[in-house]
């Protein structure tokens, strides 16, 4: 495979472009996705290639963005809808949760709702409490939705393709602080199946399970710890629904120790779900120490940079947590 | 407007079907043979049937919690409707949806909705599909007067207007959203007045007259089909029965209800058909009897159905 | 204390009435809360006593119901806002999560938002997927909110009073299937502090932690199990935020076994959070068996009665889970 | 309308404060001394200042992400504003809010808002308090043209109308919501046209003329104060700078921007004041210099402030 070094953002764009070239039913809609290229420049240039018909600027109306995507999907299109910041999914929750996610089941299996709802999540841009949330736990709790949270250019491209080809509503959470991070991505068409975790680093002493930007921080932490002789395995689930429990369980059986790291605030976060799943699995008997969660504080994200940093796990926090457990 | 006898009799029959279907549901509900909740549209049949009559067979609708009439208007199978309400696996949703979620995608019915205002955005999206795929199809989006105060109404109508989507917003103004009269809940007198906010036509008609409803809907549908964009069509009508099972009708008077019962859309239409020598009283009686029989058959069909097996519980969450 | 036997629904109403008599800043708003008395008849008669000024029917506009409550609260009133079914909180999420919950923190501690958002939750009424959800896990994940979920007439009255007197946005989830259940309630004024779990049944063999209607099912299960010689302790947290970890941890230390029961679907439910909290506590070392979750299936709630029942835990499921663990 | 010299000069000064405050912010932002994101209202000062001038000191406002002008109009302390933008503990929100969340509850500013349309319902609730407590106070709810397409706009305006709440909806129509021009995003030409959906008055004025803005706002405020209910007041103006830091202005032409710069509201107001012999050029220069100095002092104040300590991180989540 020929590889290219591209940013996460470019990988997102390429996935959309390639799918839109492949399938005329795929199109993009959202606020300022056209000439502006999206708030983070993700869709820059797409208007030029696909025109206003398939790269659709919408009014500032998140409810109808998600709901119209559902309506278009159920009648034969494959919309990619963008919510400018994942924080504004609050406005689209009814469309997403009560409509898109439930249509198929309520209708006795007759509907297909092949839509992707893309949105950047997370803190780190100094944009404070209403532009920095990590809300994936809400969506994991909604039957009928799939939830994807890629951390690298390779993953984001391969998973977005799968998401677009999937016949279900997929919530696709992009990690905004890695938009400009580069990584190797095949030039050939590829897709990454849902429900397959990626072991981002193989190790034997402790399993660190991390999502989004925390994958990168965990890998950094692992390098620091390696110097101390602690060999960390870093697992990135990549998709939260469906969830690859097997890979995680195997790893925990191997290492006997699990640390779960996420940016979302700890209380009610995805970490609890993961901890409970592991506990209910055969890995329970292999646990040498209690499962530990390293997660965001239970506070809105503050504006001031130092406080903002302290609100979510940093490399040091992960390092310390590992040291405490081994 | 040439409405031949066959067409008019078809409407008449569908109005009767709606009435008898719902009367049966009401009776079954009282006996505990239908559970959950159900919202009956008795008294509103003309709007549902007159409006859907303006559609082609492959046009689409989105409906509401009070949607049996629209469903029947869109040629639903009475058997499968009744089976669904009884929670049977031969129902429209295999017993998983019930009254509030009947959908018939093959016939273009994108579903009733338990969320007030939940259908607006879906209808707009469905209309976008028609526009982008140039199918020439139109979407009717049904909603109640009360639903017009949800934010989803506003977002959807604005988007439909700026994109000139082939959708017609059909307001069944039955004077109340649960206990809230339109005059208490809504800043404007007629919901169609809100068309002004979206630069689209809005028209208010007598919702108890299927011909007036048909004509107004047809004009809006043709406009939408020809690419000129959405409209609001509002029909003024009345809900005879309580909002749902829990309603003690404390918010309105018996006199008001009786006055509207005197304006029964089905009776009035029968009189119109007879007076204009389209049918005789005898023919009308025969149609009525036939419609009743259809409901009896629907009940039989439903009763013969089995409840969905436990093995279906976790099926159909994902495609 | 003189006790009266009243229904859960009456207890809710009494709490509102007594607080409205006590404090003229307290008022009720919501869809059909006036002459209709609310969809479940909870506020029947209140219009007559307090008039249209303080028992306010609103249009069908959940976003502004919650948002106006926040605006009224921050300027000096103490609104009780009702969302007719907790499922429709999807429409009020921005008002609740991005506005009410965050105002105080974002403004550096200057605002107080003393509002209560009441809503009936849960399945069991045959009303299908959009009228039967249990969404408390979403709210637990939102810093700035308090989350209350009472199971009995006594608790609901005492906790609603505390909620109304609290200076923060409180989400108050009523269990609709117990609205007509009766229980003893003091005739005198009383309030139940937040963050104090109630041991609904003392036992020594296994701890069953349950919320809402599952408290009742767990108590029934306990009676059945008692006949088999299994002594179950049933803990009802009553408030999910703040959460009384201490009582639970003590119980688990005593019994060595924990079963968490909730109606909400398992994936991403509150049970994961509870399991993780216990695991991170000193109780970990006392656990004789993995913590078990008995929870709703990961599906929308189906219409048909038998399926609906099978979608969420019933007494038998709890009994079986206990038998498996002891 | 008697607007004495003192009043007019106060407006002039506030417009200058807004301009200089934001120019400073822009410069600091470019240098990385202010982080995050910030939305500047340069070019729009007349609407913010003219409208808030119609309020009593204890009236209330809700503001937006682009709300520095309204904040200054409502007599905010420039020092604490600048400190907040620099993330300092002596800022309005102790450094926890930043530009998008400045609030000054004591002065009646219920806060800027990072959510487009997030302020509508809050304003309505605040107005309900005034009505129920009979305070005689009025709430101004600021919002952008783009925000008028959110569902929250619709729900709030309907409720305000039926309850006749003392709130005025102030639309800063600067032609764009990010890259979407009003003509592309919105079904109506003027946002005030939407007043028709809520049976309230709606008026569109030149948003670059503080006197016209003041007059229109005052009329609406008096109406609200006297219990006659809400209105929409829309000011047509223009955002000179990009939407926020990330904006390359691809959606509009340089010519368009320049044409609006030629209509600078501050220049125009200065000329008005001089032409009508209210002030001399020299006085104007002095006021200008004074306003600049105030910003210098604000910067000093902010720079002297310390960053909030880590011990404050988990404070103030709950009361
Ligand atoms: C979002 C939402 N809010 C509230 C309800 C409860 N509810 C069901 S029907 C109804 C009244 C709807 O009024 P209208 O739109 O006029 O329709 P109608 O019932 O008169 O047919 C209400 C409040 C709901 N189902 N969904
Ligand atoms: C709910 C929501 N959607 C999108 C955004 C991103 N956003 C911030 S400002 C803005 C444009 C707002 O336009 P307008 O209301 O006209 O105000 P202006 O920026 O022109 O002052 C957008 C889309 C947001 N902050 N909130
Ligand atoms: Mg109605
Ligand atoms: Mg604008």
PDB file of C-alpha atoms in Angstrom, chain B residues 70-246:
ATOM      1  CA  UNK B  70     -54.024  10.058   7.196  1.00  0.00           C
ATOM      2  CA  UNK B  71     -52.840   6.502   7.257  1.00  0.00           C
ATOM      3  CA  UNK B  72     -56.122   5.334   5.758  1.00  0.00           C
ATOM      4  CA  UNK B  73     -56.036   8.227   3.327  1.00  0.00           C
ATOM      5  CA  UNK B  74     -52.692   6.915   2.163  1.00  0.00           C
ATOM      6  CA  UNK B  75     -54.296   3.526   1.441  1.00  0.00           C
ATOM      7  CA  UNK B  76     -53.103   1.650   4.448  1.00  0.00           C
ATOM      8  CA  UNK B  77     -54.299  -1.874   5.043  1.00  0.00           C
ATOM      9  CA  UNK B  78     -56.942  -1.739   7.760  1.00  0.00           C
ATOM     10  CA  UNK B  79     -56.099  -5.259   8.815  1.00  0.00           C
ATOM     11  CA  UNK B  80     -52.512  -4.508   9.550  1.00  0.00           C
ATOM     12  CA  UNK B  81     -53.464  -1.251  11.274  1.00  0.00           C
ATOM     13  CA  UNK B  82     -55.830  -3.011  13.633  1.00  0.00           C
ATOM     14  CA  UNK B  83     -53.335  -5.784  14.208  1.00  0.00           C
ATOM     15  CA  UNK B  84     -50.699  -3.226  15.127  1.00  0.00           C
ATOM     16  CA  UNK B  85     -52.956  -1.553  17.647  1.00  0.00           C
ATOM     17  CA  UNK B  86     -53.583  -4.921  19.214  1.00  0.00           C
ATOM     18  CA  UNK B  87     -49.846  -5.458  19.433  1.00  0.00           C
ATOM     19  CA  UNK B  88     -49.786  -8.377  17.018  1.00  0.00           C
ATOM     20  CA  UNK B  89     -46.914  -9.551  14.880  1.00  0.00           C
ATOM     21  CA  UNK B  90     -49.024  -9.238  11.736  1.00  0.00           C
ATOM     22  CA  UNK B  91     -49.389  -5.540  12.407  1.00  0.00           C
ATOM     23  CA  UNK B  92     -47.640  -2.808  10.488  1.00  0.00           C
ATOM     24  CA  UNK B  93     -44.761  -2.668  12.941  1.00  0.00           C
ATOM     25  CA  UNK B  94     -44.846  -6.284  14.060  1.00  0.00           C
ATOM     26  CA  UNK B  95     -46.474  -5.093  17.272  1.00  0.00           C
ATOM     27  CA  UNK B  96     -43.538  -2.940  18.253  1.00  0.00           C
ATOM     28  CA  UNK B  97     -44.932   0.445  17.335  1.00  0.00           C
ATOM     29  CA  UNK B  98     -48.613   0.695  18.167  1.00  0.00           C
ATOM     30  CA  UNK B  99     -50.944   3.507  17.249  1.00  0.00           C
ATOM     31  CA  UNK B 100     -48.348   6.251  17.545  1.00  0.00           C
ATOM     32  CA  UNK B 101     -45.826   4.670  15.238  1.00  0.00           C
ATOM     33  CA  UNK B 102     -47.706   3.176  12.342  1.00  0.00           C
ATOM     34  CA  UNK B 103     -45.623   3.506   9.215  1.00  0.00           C
ATOM     35  CA  UNK B 104     -46.102   2.088   5.770  1.00  0.00           C
ATOM     36  CA  UNK B 105     -43.013   2.940   3.837  1.00  0.00           C
ATOM     37  CA  UNK B 106     -44.065   1.079   0.724  1.00  0.00           C
ATOM     38  CA  UNK B 107     -47.129   3.248   0.424  1.00  0.00           C
ATOM     39  CA  UNK B 108     -45.188   6.392   1.226  1.00  0.00           C
ATOM     40  CA  UNK B 109     -46.307   6.770   4.821  1.00  0.00           C
ATOM     41  CA  UNK B 110     -43.139   7.694   6.678  1.00  0.00           C
ATOM     42  CA  UNK B 111     -44.785   7.188   9.989  1.00  0.00           C
ATOM     43  CA  UNK B 112     -46.920   8.600  12.712  1.00  0.00           C
ATOM     44  CA  UNK B 113     -44.964  10.223  15.505  1.00  0.00           C
ATOM     45  CA  UNK B 114     -45.255  10.192  19.259  1.00  0.00           C
ATOM     46  CA  UNK B 115     -43.304  13.405  19.555  1.00  0.00           C
ATOM     47  CA  UNK B 116     -45.372  16.489  18.848  1.00  0.00           C
ATOM     48  CA  UNK B 117     -43.504  18.294  16.091  1.00  0.00           C
ATOM     49  CA  UNK B 118     -41.312  15.270  15.470  1.00  0.00           C
ATOM     50  CA  UNK B 119     -42.340  14.957  11.846  1.00  0.00           C
ATOM     51  CA  UNK B 120     -41.431  18.387  10.508  1.00  0.00           C
ATOM     52  CA  UNK B 121     -37.760  17.784   9.933  1.00  0.00           C
ATOM     53  CA  UNK B 122     -38.320  14.285   8.633  1.00  0.00           C
ATOM     54  CA  UNK B 123     -40.756  15.594   6.050  1.00  0.00           C
ATOM     55  CA  UNK B 124     -38.282  18.247   4.993  1.00  0.00           C
ATOM     56  CA  UNK B 125     -35.574  15.634   4.602  1.00  0.00           C
ATOM     57  CA  UNK B 126     -37.883  13.401   2.611  1.00  0.00           C
ATOM     58  CA  UNK B 127     -38.722  16.334   0.371  1.00  0.00           C
ATOM     59  CA  UNK B 128     -35.034  16.994  -0.107  1.00  0.00           C
ATOM     60  CA  UNK B 129     -34.655  13.460  -1.404  1.00  0.00           C
ATOM     61  CA  UNK B 130     -37.422  14.063  -3.929  1.00  0.00           C
ATOM     62  CA  UNK B 131     -35.824  17.284  -5.052  1.00  0.00           C
ATOM     63  CA  UNK B 132     -32.309  15.916  -5.320  1.00  0.00           C
ATOM     64  CA  UNK B 133     -33.428  12.732  -7.014  1.00  0.00           C
ATOM     65  CA  UNK B 134     -35.890  14.639  -9.176  1.00  0.00           C
ATOM     66  CA  UNK B 135     -38.625  12.121  -8.508  1.00  0.00           C
ATOM     67  CA  UNK B 136     -41.434  14.619  -8.947  1.00  0.00           C
ATOM     68  CA  UNK B 137     -42.934  13.376  -5.692  1.00  0.00           C
ATOM     69  CA  UNK B 138     -44.375  15.572  -2.996  1.00  0.00           C
ATOM     70  CA  UNK B 139     -44.463  15.175   0.781  1.00  0.00           C
ATOM     71  CA  UNK B 140     -47.431  16.102   2.949  1.00  0.00           C
ATOM     72  CA  UNK B 141     -46.384  16.877   6.498  1.00  0.00           C
ATOM     73  CA  UNK B 142     -49.293  16.628   8.934  1.00  0.00           C
ATOM     74  CA  UNK B 143     -49.213  18.409  12.252  1.00  0.00           C
ATOM     75  CA  UNK B 144     -51.557  19.813  14.840  1.00  0.00           C
ATOM     76  CA  UNK B 145     -52.222  23.368  15.924  1.00  0.00           C
ATOM     77  CA  UNK B 146     -50.335  22.701  19.129  1.00  0.00           C
ATOM     78  CA  UNK B 147     -47.320  21.388  17.240  1.00  0.00           C
ATOM     79  CA  UNK B 148     -46.932  24.721  15.516  1.00  0.00           C
ATOM     80  CA  UNK B 149     -45.418  26.094  18.718  1.00  0.00           C
ATOM     81  CA  UNK B 150     -42.510  23.678  18.736  1.00  0.00           C
ATOM     82  CA  UNK B 151     -39.181  25.035  17.571  1.00  0.00           C
ATOM     83  CA  UNK B 152     -38.984  22.203  15.065  1.00  0.00           C
ATOM     84  CA  UNK B 153     -41.845  23.807  13.135  1.00  0.00           C
ATOM     85  CA  UNK B 154     -39.838  26.965  12.642  1.00  0.00           C
ATOM     86  CA  UNK B 155     -36.572  25.358  11.641  1.00  0.00           C
ATOM     87  CA  UNK B 156     -38.273  23.050   9.189  1.00  0.00           C
ATOM     88  CA  UNK B 157     -40.459  25.629   7.496  1.00  0.00           C
ATOM     89  CA  UNK B 158     -37.584  28.026   7.048  1.00  0.00           C
ATOM     90  CA  UNK B 159     -35.391  25.355   5.504  1.00  0.00           C
ATOM     91  CA  UNK B 160     -38.155  24.091   3.260  1.00  0.00           C
ATOM     92  CA  UNK B 161     -38.751  27.595   2.033  1.00  0.00           C
ATOM     93  CA  UNK B 162     -35.190  28.619   1.259  1.00  0.00           C
ATOM     94  CA  UNK B 163     -34.546  25.333  -0.507  1.00  0.00           C
ATOM     95  CA  UNK B 164     -37.937  25.417  -2.237  1.00  0.00           C
ATOM     96  CA  UNK B 165     -38.629  21.849  -1.223  1.00  0.00           C
ATOM     97  CA  UNK B 166     -41.674  19.924  -2.438  1.00  0.00           C
ATOM     98  CA  UNK B 167     -43.448  19.676   0.894  1.00  0.00           C
ATOM     99  CA  UNK B 168     -46.819  20.933   2.040  1.00  0.00           C
ATOM    100  CA  UNK B 169     -47.362  21.557   5.735  1.00  0.00           C
ATOM    101  CA  UNK B 170     -50.844  20.340   6.626  1.00  0.00           C
ATOM    102  CA  UNK B 171     -52.199  21.735   9.850  1.00  0.00           C
ATOM    103  CA  UNK B 172     -55.095  19.875  11.414  1.00  0.00           C
ATOM    104  CA  UNK B 173     -56.381  22.716  13.535  1.00  0.00           C
ATOM    105  CA  UNK B 174     -58.794  21.001  15.866  1.00  0.00           C
ATOM    106  CA  UNK B 175     -58.848  23.975  18.235  1.00  0.00           C
ATOM    107  CA  UNK B 176     -56.882  22.296  20.995  1.00  0.00           C
ATOM    108  CA  UNK B 177     -53.536  20.826  21.841  1.00  0.00           C
ATOM    109  CA  UNK B 178     -54.621  18.655  24.700  1.00  0.00           C
ATOM    110  CA  UNK B 179     -56.321  21.216  26.962  1.00  0.00           C
ATOM    111  CA  UNK B 180     -54.761  24.325  25.457  1.00  0.00           C
ATOM    112  CA  UNK B 181     -57.014  26.110  23.017  1.00  0.00           C
ATOM    113  CA  UNK B 182     -55.313  27.718  20.089  1.00  0.00           C
ATOM    114  CA  UNK B 183     -56.258  31.117  21.392  1.00  0.00           C
ATOM    115  CA  UNK B 184     -54.419  30.425  24.632  1.00  0.00           C
ATOM    116  CA  UNK B 185     -51.394  28.658  23.177  1.00  0.00           C
ATOM    117  CA  UNK B 186     -50.705  30.496  19.999  1.00  0.00           C
ATOM    118  CA  UNK B 187     -49.983  34.118  19.229  1.00  0.00           C
ATOM    119  CA  UNK B 188     -51.803  34.075  15.878  1.00  0.00           C
ATOM    120  CA  UNK B 189     -55.405  33.169  15.185  1.00  0.00           C
ATOM    121  CA  UNK B 190     -54.738  30.875  12.257  1.00  0.00           C
ATOM    122  CA  UNK B 191     -51.673  28.720  12.044  1.00  0.00           C
ATOM    123  CA  UNK B 192     -51.511  29.427   8.319  1.00  0.00           C
ATOM    124  CA  UNK B 193     -50.785  33.061   9.192  1.00  0.00           C
ATOM    125  CA  UNK B 194     -47.324  31.894  10.130  1.00  0.00           C
ATOM    126  CA  UNK B 195     -46.569  31.271   6.484  1.00  0.00           C
ATOM    127  CA  UNK B 196     -45.608  34.936   6.423  1.00  0.00           C
ATOM    128  CA  UNK B 197     -42.470  34.137   8.372  1.00  0.00           C
ATOM    129  CA  UNK B 198     -41.326  31.823   5.622  1.00  0.00           C
ATOM    130  CA  UNK B 199     -42.485  33.598   2.512  1.00  0.00           C
ATOM    131  CA  UNK B 200     -44.752  30.790   1.544  1.00  0.00           C
ATOM    132  CA  UNK B 201     -48.479  30.743   0.851  1.00  0.00           C
ATOM    133  CA  UNK B 202     -50.728  29.859   3.757  1.00  0.00           C
ATOM    134  CA  UNK B 203     -54.377  29.066   3.422  1.00  0.00           C
ATOM    135  CA  UNK B 204     -57.042  28.221   5.966  1.00  0.00           C
ATOM    136  CA  UNK B 205     -60.031  26.188   4.868  1.00  0.00           C
ATOM    137  CA  UNK B 206     -63.037  24.470   6.366  1.00  0.00           C
ATOM    138  CA  UNK B 207     -61.426  21.257   7.518  1.00  0.00           C
ATOM    139  CA  UNK B 208     -64.752  19.491   7.693  1.00  0.00           C
ATOM    140  CA  UNK B 209     -65.357  19.804   3.965  1.00  0.00           C
ATOM    141  CA  UNK B 210     -63.293  17.230   2.090  1.00  0.00           C
ATOM    142  CA  UNK B 211     -63.733  18.966  -1.245  1.00  0.00           C
ATOM    143  CA  UNK B 212     -62.450  22.300   0.022  1.00  0.00           C
ATOM    144  CA  UNK B 213     -59.590  20.514   1.717  1.00  0.00           C
ATOM    145  CA  UNK B 214     -58.834  18.596  -1.451  1.00  0.00           C
ATOM    146  CA  UNK B 215     -58.818  21.700  -3.602  1.00  0.00           C
ATOM    147  CA  UNK B 216     -56.580  23.680  -1.308  1.00  0.00           C
ATOM    148  CA  UNK B 217     -54.197  20.766  -0.889  1.00  0.00           C
ATOM    149  CA  UNK B 218     -54.112  20.067  -4.596  1.00  0.00           C
ATOM    150  CA  UNK B 219     -53.155  23.638  -5.370  1.00  0.00           C
ATOM    151  CA  UNK B 220     -50.354  23.489  -2.820  1.00  0.00           C
ATOM    152  CA  UNK B 221     -49.235  20.069  -4.016  1.00  0.00           C
ATOM    153  CA  UNK B 222     -49.109  21.211  -7.614  1.00  0.00           C
ATOM    154  CA  UNK B 223     -47.144  24.249  -6.617  1.00  0.00           C
ATOM    155  CA  UNK B 224     -44.697  22.071  -4.720  1.00  0.00           C
ATOM    156  CA  UNK B 225     -44.470  19.567  -7.537  1.00  0.00           C
ATOM    157  CA  UNK B 226     -43.650  22.261 -10.036  1.00  0.00           C
ATOM    158  CA  UNK B 227     -40.717  23.416  -7.939  1.00  0.00           C
ATOM    159  CA  UNK B 228     -42.211  26.527  -6.447  1.00  0.00           C
ATOM    160  CA  UNK B 229     -41.759  25.385  -2.906  1.00  0.00           C
ATOM    161  CA  UNK B 230     -43.766  24.710   0.228  1.00  0.00           C
ATOM    162  CA  UNK B 231     -47.054  26.028   1.572  1.00  0.00           C
ATOM    163  CA  UNK B 232     -49.170  25.729   4.669  1.00  0.00           C
ATOM    164  CA  UNK B 233     -52.681  24.358   4.310  1.00  0.00           C
ATOM    165  CA  UNK B 234     -54.739  24.558   7.475  1.00  0.00           C
ATOM    166  CA  UNK B 235     -58.080  22.908   8.025  1.00  0.00           C
ATOM    167  CA  UNK B 236     -60.345  24.024  10.822  1.00  0.00           C
ATOM    168  CA  UNK B 237     -61.962  21.067  12.465  1.00  0.00           C
ATOM    169  CA  UNK B 238     -62.694  19.599  15.858  1.00  0.00           C
ATOM    170  CA  UNK B 239     -61.761  16.632  17.989  1.00  0.00           C
ATOM    171  CA  UNK B 240     -64.953  15.107  19.323  1.00  0.00           C
ATOM    172  CA  UNK B 241     -63.433  12.762  21.834  1.00  0.00           C
ATOM    173  CA  UNK B 242     -60.972  13.379  24.609  1.00  0.00           C
ATOM    174  CA  UNK B 243     -57.325  13.974  23.809  1.00  0.00           C
ATOM    175  CA  UNK B 244     -56.497  10.442  24.889  1.00  0.00           C
ATOM    176  CA  UNK B 245     -57.763   8.039  27.469  1.00  0.00           C
ATOM    177  CA  UNK B 246     -56.949  10.336  30.379  1.00  0.00           C
TER     178      UNK B 246
END
